[in-house]
Short mmCIF file of C-alpha atoms in Angstrom, two decimals:
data_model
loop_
_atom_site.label_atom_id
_atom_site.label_comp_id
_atom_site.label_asym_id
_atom_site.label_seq_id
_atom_site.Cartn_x
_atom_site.Cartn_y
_atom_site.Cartn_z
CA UNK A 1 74.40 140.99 109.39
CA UNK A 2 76.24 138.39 112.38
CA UNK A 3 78.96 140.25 113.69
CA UNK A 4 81.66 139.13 116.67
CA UNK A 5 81.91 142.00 118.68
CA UNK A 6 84.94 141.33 121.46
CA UNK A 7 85.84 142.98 124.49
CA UNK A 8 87.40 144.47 126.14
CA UNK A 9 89.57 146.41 123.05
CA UNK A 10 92.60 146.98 124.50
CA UNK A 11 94.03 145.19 128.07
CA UNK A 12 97.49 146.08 129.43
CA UNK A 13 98.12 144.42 132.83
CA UNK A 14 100.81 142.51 134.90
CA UNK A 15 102.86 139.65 134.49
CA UNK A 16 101.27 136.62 136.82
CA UNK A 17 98.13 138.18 136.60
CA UNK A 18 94.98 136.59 135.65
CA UNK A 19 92.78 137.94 132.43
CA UNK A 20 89.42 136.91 130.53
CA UNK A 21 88.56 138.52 127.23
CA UNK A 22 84.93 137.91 125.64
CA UNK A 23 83.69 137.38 122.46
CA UNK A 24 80.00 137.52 121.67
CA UNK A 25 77.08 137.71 119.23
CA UNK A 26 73.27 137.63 118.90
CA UNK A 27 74.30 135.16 116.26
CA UNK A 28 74.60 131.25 116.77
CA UNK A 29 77.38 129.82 115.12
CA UNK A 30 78.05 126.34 114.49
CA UNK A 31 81.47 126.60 115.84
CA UNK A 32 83.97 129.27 117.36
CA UNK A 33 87.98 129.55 116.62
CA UNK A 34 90.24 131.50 118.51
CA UNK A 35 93.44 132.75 117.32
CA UNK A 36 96.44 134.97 118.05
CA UNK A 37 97.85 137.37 116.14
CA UNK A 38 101.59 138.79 116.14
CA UNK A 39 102.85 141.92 114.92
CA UNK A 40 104.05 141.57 110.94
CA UNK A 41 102.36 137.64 111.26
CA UNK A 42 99.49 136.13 110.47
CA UNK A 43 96.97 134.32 112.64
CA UNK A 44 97.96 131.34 114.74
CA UNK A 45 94.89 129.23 115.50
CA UNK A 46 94.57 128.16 118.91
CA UNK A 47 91.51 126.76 118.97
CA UNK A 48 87.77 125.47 117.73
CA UNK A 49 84.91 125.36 120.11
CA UNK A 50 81.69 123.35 118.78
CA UNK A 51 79.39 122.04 121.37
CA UNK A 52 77.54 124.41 123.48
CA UNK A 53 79.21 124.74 126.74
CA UNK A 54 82.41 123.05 126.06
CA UNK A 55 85.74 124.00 127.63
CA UNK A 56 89.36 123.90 126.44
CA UNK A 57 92.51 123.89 128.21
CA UNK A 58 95.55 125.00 126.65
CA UNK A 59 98.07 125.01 128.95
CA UNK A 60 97.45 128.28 130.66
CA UNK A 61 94.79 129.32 128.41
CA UNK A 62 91.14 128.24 128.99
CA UNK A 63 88.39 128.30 126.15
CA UNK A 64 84.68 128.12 126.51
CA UNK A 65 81.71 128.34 124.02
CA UNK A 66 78.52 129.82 125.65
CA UNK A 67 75.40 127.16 126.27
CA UNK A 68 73.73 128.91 123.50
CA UNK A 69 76.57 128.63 121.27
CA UNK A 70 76.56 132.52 120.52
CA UNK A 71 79.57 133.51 122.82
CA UNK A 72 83.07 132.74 123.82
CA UNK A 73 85.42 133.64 126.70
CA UNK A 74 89.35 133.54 126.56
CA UNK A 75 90.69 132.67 130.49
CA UNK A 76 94.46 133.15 130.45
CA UNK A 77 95.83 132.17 133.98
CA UNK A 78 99.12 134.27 135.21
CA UNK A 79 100.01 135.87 132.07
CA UNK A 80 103.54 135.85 130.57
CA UNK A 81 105.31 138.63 128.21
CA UNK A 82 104.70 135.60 125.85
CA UNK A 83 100.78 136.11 125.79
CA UNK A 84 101.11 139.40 124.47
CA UNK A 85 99.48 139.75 120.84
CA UNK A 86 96.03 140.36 118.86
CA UNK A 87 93.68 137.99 120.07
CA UNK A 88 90.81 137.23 117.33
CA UNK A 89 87.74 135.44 117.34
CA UNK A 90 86.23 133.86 114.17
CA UNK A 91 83.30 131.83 113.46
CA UNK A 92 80.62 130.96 110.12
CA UNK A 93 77.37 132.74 110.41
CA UNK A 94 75.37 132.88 107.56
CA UNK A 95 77.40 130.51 105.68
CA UNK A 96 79.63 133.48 106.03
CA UNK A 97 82.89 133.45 108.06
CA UNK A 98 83.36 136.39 110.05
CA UNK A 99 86.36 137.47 112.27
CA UNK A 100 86.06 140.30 115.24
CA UNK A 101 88.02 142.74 115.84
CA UNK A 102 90.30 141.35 118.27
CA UNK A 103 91.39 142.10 121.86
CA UNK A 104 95.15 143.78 121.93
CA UNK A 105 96.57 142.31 124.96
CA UNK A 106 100.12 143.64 126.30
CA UNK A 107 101.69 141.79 129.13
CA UNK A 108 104.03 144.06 131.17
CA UNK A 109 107.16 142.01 132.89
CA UNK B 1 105.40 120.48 107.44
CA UNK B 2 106.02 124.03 105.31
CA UNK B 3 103.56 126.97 105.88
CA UNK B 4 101.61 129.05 103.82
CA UNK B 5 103.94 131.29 101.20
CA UNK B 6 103.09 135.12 100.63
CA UNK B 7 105.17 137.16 98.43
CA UNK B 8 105.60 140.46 98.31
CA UNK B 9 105.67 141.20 101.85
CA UNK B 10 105.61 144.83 101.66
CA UNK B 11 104.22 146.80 98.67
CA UNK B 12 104.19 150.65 98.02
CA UNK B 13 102.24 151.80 95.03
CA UNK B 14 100.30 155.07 93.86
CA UNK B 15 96.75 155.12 93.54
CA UNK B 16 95.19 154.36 90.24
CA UNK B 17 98.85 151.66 89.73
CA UNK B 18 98.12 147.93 89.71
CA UNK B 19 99.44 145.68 92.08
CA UNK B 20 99.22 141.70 91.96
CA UNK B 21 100.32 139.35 95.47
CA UNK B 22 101.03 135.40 95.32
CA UNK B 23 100.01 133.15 97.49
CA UNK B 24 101.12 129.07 98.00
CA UNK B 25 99.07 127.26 100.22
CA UNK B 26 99.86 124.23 102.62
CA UNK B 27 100.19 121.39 100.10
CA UNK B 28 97.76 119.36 100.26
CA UNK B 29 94.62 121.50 101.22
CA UNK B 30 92.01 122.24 99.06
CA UNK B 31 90.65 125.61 100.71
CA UNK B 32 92.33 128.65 99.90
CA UNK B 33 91.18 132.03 101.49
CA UNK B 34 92.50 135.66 101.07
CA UNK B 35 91.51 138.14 103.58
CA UNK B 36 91.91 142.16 103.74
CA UNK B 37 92.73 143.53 107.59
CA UNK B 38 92.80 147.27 107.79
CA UNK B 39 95.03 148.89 110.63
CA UNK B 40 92.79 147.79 113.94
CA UNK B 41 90.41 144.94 112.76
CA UNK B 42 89.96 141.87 112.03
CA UNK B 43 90.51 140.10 108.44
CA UNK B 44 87.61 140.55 106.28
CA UNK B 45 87.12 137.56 103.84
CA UNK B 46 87.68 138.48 100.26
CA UNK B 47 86.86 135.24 98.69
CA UNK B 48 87.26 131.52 98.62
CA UNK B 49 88.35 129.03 96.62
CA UNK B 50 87.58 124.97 96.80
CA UNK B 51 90.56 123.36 94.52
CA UNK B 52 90.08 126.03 91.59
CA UNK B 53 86.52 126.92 91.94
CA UNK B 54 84.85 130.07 93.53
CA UNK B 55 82.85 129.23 96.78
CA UNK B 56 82.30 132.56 98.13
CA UNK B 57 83.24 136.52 96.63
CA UNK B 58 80.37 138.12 98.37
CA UNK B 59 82.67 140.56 99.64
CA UNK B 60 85.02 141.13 96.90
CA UNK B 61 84.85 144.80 95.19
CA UNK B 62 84.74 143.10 91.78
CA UNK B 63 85.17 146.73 89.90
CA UNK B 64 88.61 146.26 90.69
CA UNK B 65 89.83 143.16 92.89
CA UNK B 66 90.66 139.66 91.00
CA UNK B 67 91.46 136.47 91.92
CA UNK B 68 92.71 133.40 90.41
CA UNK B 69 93.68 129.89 91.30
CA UNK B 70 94.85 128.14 88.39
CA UNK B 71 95.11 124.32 89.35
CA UNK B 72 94.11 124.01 92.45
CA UNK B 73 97.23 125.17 94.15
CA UNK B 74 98.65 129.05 94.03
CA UNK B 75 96.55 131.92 93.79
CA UNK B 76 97.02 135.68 92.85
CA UNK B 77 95.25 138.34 94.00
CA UNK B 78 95.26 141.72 91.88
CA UNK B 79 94.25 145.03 92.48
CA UNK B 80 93.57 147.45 89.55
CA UNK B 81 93.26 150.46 89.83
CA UNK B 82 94.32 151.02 93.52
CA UNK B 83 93.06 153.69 95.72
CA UNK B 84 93.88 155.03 99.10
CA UNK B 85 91.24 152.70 100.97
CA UNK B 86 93.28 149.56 99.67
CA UNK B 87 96.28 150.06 101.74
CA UNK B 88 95.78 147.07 104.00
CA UNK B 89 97.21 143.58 105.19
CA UNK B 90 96.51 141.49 102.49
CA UNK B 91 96.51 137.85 104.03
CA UNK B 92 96.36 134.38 102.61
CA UNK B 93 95.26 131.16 104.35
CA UNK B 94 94.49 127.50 103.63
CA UNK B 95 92.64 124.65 105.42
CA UNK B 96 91.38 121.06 104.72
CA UNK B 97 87.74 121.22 104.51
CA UNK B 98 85.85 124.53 102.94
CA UNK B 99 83.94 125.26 106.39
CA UNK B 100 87.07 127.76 107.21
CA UNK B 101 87.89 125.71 110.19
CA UNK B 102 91.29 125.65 111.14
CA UNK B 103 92.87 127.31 108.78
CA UNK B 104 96.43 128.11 108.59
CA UNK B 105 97.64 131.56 107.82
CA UNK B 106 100.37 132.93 105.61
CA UNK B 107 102.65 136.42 107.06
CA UNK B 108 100.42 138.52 104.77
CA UNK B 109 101.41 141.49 102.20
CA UNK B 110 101.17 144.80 103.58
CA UNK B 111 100.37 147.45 100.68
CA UNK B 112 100.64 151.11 101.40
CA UNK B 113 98.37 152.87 98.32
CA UNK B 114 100.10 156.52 98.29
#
């Protein structure tokens, strides 16, 4: 069974500070999508990673799919109240598509 | 460009009761997807629709979840009976293609099964 497993759980830190959260399998998927999730809301996507070792730049948010295509790391440069939310992985493994977990992130002001 | 349309948003039933949530996808898009997120996970697919046809229910508990998407477009999702293990975010969400790429999420239906 391919399972995301993301880390850390739970990260509560200060505004302006810098933050990574993981996201990682002993699956390869063809393609990663990261999204963020509000209370009472549904998903957002933010984005889709496909080639091995690519990087995406959202504004303050940085994206990057592992060489081997079976992890992902969220970079979020000095952090705003606004960041705060469930952050999900998701990818297709075994023509299956699979979400972890999430990271809760809370951004104090 | 209007989002994906959940109703109810909240639900309170009794176990062994029925309950039955809509969902309208993005017009246009052919993929429609409900998911089931318990309290501290991520959403678990449920099943999968291309247009009106059934690409994946590998993880739908068929004894008592149905789904339906009658021309392509809306879908319902039903529960009957209910039990305590249902109460859940119930979320819908539609894309383009059917490799659940970028796909666009409703506000989901929260049930509480009591």
């Amino acid at each position: 069974t391919q399972l995301l497993e993301q880390s850390p759980q739970f990260l509560s830190i200060q505004e302006g500070e810098n933050l990574t959260v993981y996201c990682n399998s002993s699956s390869v998927f063809s393609s990663l999508q990261w999204y963020r999730q509000e209370p009472g809301e549904g998903p957002v996507l933010l984005v889709t990673v496909v080639t091995g070792g690519e990087v995406k730049k959202l504004k303050r948010l940085t994206f990057q799919f592992g060489d081997a295509r079976k992890d992902s790391s969220l970079h979020i440069t000095a952090a705003q109240p606004g960041d705060t939310g469930l952050y999900l992985c998701a990818g297709r493994g075994d023509d299956k598509i699979i979400f972890g977990k999430g990271t809760r992130l809370h951004i104090l002001p | 460009e209007a989002g994906v349309a959940q109703s109810p948003r909240y639900k309170i039933i009794e176990k062994r009761q029925s309950v039955a949530f809509w969902c309208n996808p993005i017009s246009g898009h052919a993929t429609l997807y409900w998911y089931q997120q318990i309290l501290g996970q991520g959403p678990k697919l449920l099943i999968q629709f291309q247009n009106n046809g059934v690409v994946d229910d590998s993880q739908l508990p068929k004894d008592r979840f149905s789904a339906e998407r009658l021309k392509g477009v809306d879908s319902t999702l039903k529960i009957q009976p209910a039990k305590l293990e249902d109460s859940a975010v119930y979320l819908c969400a539609s894309s383009w293609g059917d490799r659940g790429y970028e796909q666009y999420f409703g506000p989901g239906t929260r049930l509480t099964v009591t």
